[in-house]
PDB file of C-alpha atoms in Angstrom:
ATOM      1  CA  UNK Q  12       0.000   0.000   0.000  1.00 89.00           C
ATOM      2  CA  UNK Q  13       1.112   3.478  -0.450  1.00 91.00           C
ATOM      3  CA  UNK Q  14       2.358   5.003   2.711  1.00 91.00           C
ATOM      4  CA  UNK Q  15       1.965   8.730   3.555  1.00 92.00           C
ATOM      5  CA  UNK Q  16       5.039   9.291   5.531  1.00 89.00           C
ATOM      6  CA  UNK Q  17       7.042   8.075   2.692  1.00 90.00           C
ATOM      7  CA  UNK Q  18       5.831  10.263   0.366  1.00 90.00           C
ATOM      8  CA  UNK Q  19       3.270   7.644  -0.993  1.00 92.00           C
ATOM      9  CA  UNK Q  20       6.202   5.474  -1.547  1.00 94.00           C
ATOM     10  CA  UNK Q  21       4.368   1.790  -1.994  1.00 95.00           C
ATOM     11  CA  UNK Q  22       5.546  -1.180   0.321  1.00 93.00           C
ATOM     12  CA  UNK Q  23       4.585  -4.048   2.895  1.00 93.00           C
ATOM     13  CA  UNK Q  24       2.138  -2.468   5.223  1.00 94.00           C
ATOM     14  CA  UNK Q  25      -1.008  -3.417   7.406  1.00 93.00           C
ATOM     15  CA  UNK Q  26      -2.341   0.035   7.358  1.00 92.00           C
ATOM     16  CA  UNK Q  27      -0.978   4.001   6.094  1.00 92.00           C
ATOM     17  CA  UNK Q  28       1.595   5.499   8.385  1.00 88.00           C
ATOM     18  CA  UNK Q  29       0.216   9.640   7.879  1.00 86.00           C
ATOM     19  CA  UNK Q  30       3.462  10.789  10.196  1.00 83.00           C
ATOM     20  CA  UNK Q  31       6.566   9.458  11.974  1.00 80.00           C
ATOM     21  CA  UNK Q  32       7.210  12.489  13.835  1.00 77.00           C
ATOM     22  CA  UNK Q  33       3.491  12.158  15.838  1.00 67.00           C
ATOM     23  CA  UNK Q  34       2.287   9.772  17.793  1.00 68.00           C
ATOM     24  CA  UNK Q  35      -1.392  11.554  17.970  1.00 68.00           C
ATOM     25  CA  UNK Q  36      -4.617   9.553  17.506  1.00 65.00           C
ATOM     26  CA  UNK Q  37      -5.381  11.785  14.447  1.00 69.00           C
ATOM     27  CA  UNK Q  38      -2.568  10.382  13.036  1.00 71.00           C
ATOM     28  CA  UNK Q  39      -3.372   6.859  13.375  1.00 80.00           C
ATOM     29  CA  UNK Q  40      -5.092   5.206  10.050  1.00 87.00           C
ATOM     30  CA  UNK Q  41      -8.217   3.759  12.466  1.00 85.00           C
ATOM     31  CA  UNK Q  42      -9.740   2.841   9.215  1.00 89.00           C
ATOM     32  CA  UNK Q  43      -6.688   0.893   7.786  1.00 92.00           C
ATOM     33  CA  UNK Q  44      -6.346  -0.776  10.834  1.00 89.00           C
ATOM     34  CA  UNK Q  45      -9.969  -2.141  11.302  1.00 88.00           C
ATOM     35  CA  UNK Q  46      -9.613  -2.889   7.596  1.00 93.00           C
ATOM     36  CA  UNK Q  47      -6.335  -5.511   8.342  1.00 93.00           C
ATOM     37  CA  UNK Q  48      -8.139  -6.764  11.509  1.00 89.00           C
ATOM     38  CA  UNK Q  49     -11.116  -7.700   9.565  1.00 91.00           C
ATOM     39  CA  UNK Q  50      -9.246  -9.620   7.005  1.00 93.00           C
ATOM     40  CA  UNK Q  51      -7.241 -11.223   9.795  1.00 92.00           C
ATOM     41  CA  UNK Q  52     -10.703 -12.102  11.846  1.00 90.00           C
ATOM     42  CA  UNK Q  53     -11.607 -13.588   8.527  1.00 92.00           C
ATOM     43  CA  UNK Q  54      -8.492 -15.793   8.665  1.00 92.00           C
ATOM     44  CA  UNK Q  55      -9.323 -16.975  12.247  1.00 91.00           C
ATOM     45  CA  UNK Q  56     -12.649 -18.030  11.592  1.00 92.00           C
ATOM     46  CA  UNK Q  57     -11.771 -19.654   8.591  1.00 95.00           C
ATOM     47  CA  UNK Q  58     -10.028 -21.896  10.865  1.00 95.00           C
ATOM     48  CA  UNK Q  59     -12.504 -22.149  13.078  1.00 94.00           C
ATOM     49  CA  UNK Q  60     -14.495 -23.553  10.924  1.00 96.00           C
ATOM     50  CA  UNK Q  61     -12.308 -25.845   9.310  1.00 97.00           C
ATOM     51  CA  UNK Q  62     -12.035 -27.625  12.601  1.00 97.00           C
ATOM     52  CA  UNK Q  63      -9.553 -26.047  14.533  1.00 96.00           C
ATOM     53  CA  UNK Q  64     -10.417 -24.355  18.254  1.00 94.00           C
ATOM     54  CA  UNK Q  65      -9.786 -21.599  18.461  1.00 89.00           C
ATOM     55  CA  UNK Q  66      -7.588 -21.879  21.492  1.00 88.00           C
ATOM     56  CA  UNK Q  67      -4.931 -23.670  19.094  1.00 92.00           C
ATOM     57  CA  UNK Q  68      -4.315 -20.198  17.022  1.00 92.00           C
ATOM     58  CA  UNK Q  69      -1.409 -18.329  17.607  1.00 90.00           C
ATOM     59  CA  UNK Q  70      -1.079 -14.852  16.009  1.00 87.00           C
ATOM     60  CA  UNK Q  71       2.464 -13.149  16.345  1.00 91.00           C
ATOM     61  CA  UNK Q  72       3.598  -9.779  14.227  1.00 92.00           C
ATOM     62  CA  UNK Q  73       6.491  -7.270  14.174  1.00 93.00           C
ATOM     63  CA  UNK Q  74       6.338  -3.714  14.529  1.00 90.00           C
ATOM     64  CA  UNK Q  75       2.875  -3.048  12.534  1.00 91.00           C
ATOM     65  CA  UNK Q  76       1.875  -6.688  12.690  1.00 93.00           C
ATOM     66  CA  UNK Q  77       2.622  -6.497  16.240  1.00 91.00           C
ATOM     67  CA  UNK Q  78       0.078  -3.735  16.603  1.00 89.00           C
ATOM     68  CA  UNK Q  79      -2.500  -5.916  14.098  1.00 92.00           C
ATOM     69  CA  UNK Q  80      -1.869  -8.820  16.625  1.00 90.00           C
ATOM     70  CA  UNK Q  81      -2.478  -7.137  19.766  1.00 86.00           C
ATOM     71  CA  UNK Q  82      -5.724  -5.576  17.908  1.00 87.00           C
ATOM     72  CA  UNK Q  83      -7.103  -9.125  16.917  1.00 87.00           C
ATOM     73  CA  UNK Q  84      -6.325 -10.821  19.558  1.00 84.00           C
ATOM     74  CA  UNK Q  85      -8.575  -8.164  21.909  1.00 82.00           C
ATOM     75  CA  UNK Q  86     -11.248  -7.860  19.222  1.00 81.00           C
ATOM     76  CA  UNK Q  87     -11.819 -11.068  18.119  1.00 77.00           C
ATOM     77  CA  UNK Q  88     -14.923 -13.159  20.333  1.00 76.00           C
ATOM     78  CA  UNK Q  89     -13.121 -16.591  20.810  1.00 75.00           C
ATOM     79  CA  UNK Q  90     -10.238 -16.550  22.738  1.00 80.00           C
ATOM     80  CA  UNK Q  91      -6.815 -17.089  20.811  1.00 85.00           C
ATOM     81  CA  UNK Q  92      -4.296 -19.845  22.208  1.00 86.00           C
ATOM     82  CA  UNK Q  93      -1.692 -16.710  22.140  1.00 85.00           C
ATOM     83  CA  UNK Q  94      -0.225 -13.701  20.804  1.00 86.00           C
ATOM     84  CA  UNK Q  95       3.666 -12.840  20.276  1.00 88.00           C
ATOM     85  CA  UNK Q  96       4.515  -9.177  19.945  1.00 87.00           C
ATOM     86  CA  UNK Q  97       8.168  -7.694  19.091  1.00 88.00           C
ATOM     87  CA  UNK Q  98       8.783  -4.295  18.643  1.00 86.00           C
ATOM     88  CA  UNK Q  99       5.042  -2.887  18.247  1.00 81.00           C
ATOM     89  CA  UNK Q 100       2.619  -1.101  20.317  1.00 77.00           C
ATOM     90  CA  UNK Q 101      -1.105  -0.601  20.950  1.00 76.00           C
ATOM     91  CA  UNK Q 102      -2.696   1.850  18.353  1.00 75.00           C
ATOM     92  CA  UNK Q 103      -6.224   2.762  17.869  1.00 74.00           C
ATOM     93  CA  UNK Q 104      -5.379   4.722  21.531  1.00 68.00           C
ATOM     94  CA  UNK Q 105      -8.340   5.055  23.719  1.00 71.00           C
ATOM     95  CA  UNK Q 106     -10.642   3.964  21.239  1.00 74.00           C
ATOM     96  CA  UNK Q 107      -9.171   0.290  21.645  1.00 73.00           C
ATOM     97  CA  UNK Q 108     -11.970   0.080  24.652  1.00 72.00           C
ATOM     98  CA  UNK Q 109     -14.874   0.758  22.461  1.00 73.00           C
ATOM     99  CA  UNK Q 110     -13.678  -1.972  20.061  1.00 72.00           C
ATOM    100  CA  UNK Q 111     -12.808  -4.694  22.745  1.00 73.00           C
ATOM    101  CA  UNK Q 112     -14.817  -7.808  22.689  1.00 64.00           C
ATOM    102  CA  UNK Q 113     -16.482  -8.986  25.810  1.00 59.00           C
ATOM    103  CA  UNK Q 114     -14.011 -12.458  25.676  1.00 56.00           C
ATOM    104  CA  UNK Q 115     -11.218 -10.481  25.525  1.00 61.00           C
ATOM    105  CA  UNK Q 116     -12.121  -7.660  28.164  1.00 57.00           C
ATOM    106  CA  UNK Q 117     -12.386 -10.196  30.658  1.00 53.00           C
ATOM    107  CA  UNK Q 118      -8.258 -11.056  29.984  1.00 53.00           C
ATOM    108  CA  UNK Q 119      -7.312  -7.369  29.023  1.00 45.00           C
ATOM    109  CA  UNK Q 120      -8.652  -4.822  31.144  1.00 42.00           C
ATOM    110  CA  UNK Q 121      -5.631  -4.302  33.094  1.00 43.00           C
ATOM    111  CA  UNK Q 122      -3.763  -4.256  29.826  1.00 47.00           C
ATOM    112  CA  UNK Q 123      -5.853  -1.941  27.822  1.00 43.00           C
ATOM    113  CA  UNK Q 124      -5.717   0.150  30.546  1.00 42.00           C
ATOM    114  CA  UNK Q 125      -1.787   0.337  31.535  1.00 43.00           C
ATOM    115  CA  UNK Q 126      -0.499   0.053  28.113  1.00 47.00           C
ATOM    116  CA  UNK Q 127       1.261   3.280  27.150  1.00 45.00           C
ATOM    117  CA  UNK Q 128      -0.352   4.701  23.542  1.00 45.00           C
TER     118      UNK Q 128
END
């Protein structure tokens, strides 16, 4: 995808970065991210449905798919066996409560809530 920050420049990417000087929520791509978090919740109940439980998935990322991991694994309704994160953090800012599914806000309330953003 083309990415803002790099002058439109096209590469790997989960969602636009719009600045690397600012770490403001105006400055996050919300809509890019739901976007990769649907496609991944469409992977996971793929799965599901092929037979798998969902306690067997593992999701794991770097940098932005670190941030698309964390995401899924607190949005998604069934409970994922795990999720590795290097090097990324939690985006969406605040707004990650309003997006948090009841599964995972049982498990994440003391994260959502201590995580710096």
């Amino acid at each position: 995808m083309a990415i803002t920050a790099n002058y439109g420049m096209r590469m790997p990417a989960w969602y636009d970065v719009l600045s690397f000087k600012s770490n403001a929520p105006e400055d996050n791509d919300d809509f890019g991210m739901l976007r990769s978090i649907a496609s991944l919740g469409a992977l996971v109940e793929a799965e599901i449905k092929s037979g798998i439980p969902s306690e067997r998935i593992i999701f794991g990322g770097f940098s932005q798919g670190a941030a698309m991991t964390i995401l899924t694994g607190l949005i998604r309704e069934h409970n994922l066996g795990g999720l590795i994160v290097l090097s990324g953090r939690l985006r969406l800012g605040k707004k990650v409560k309003l997006v948090c599914s009841l599964a995972a806000s049982r498990v994440s309330t003391k994260l959502v809530t201590d995580v710096y953003y």
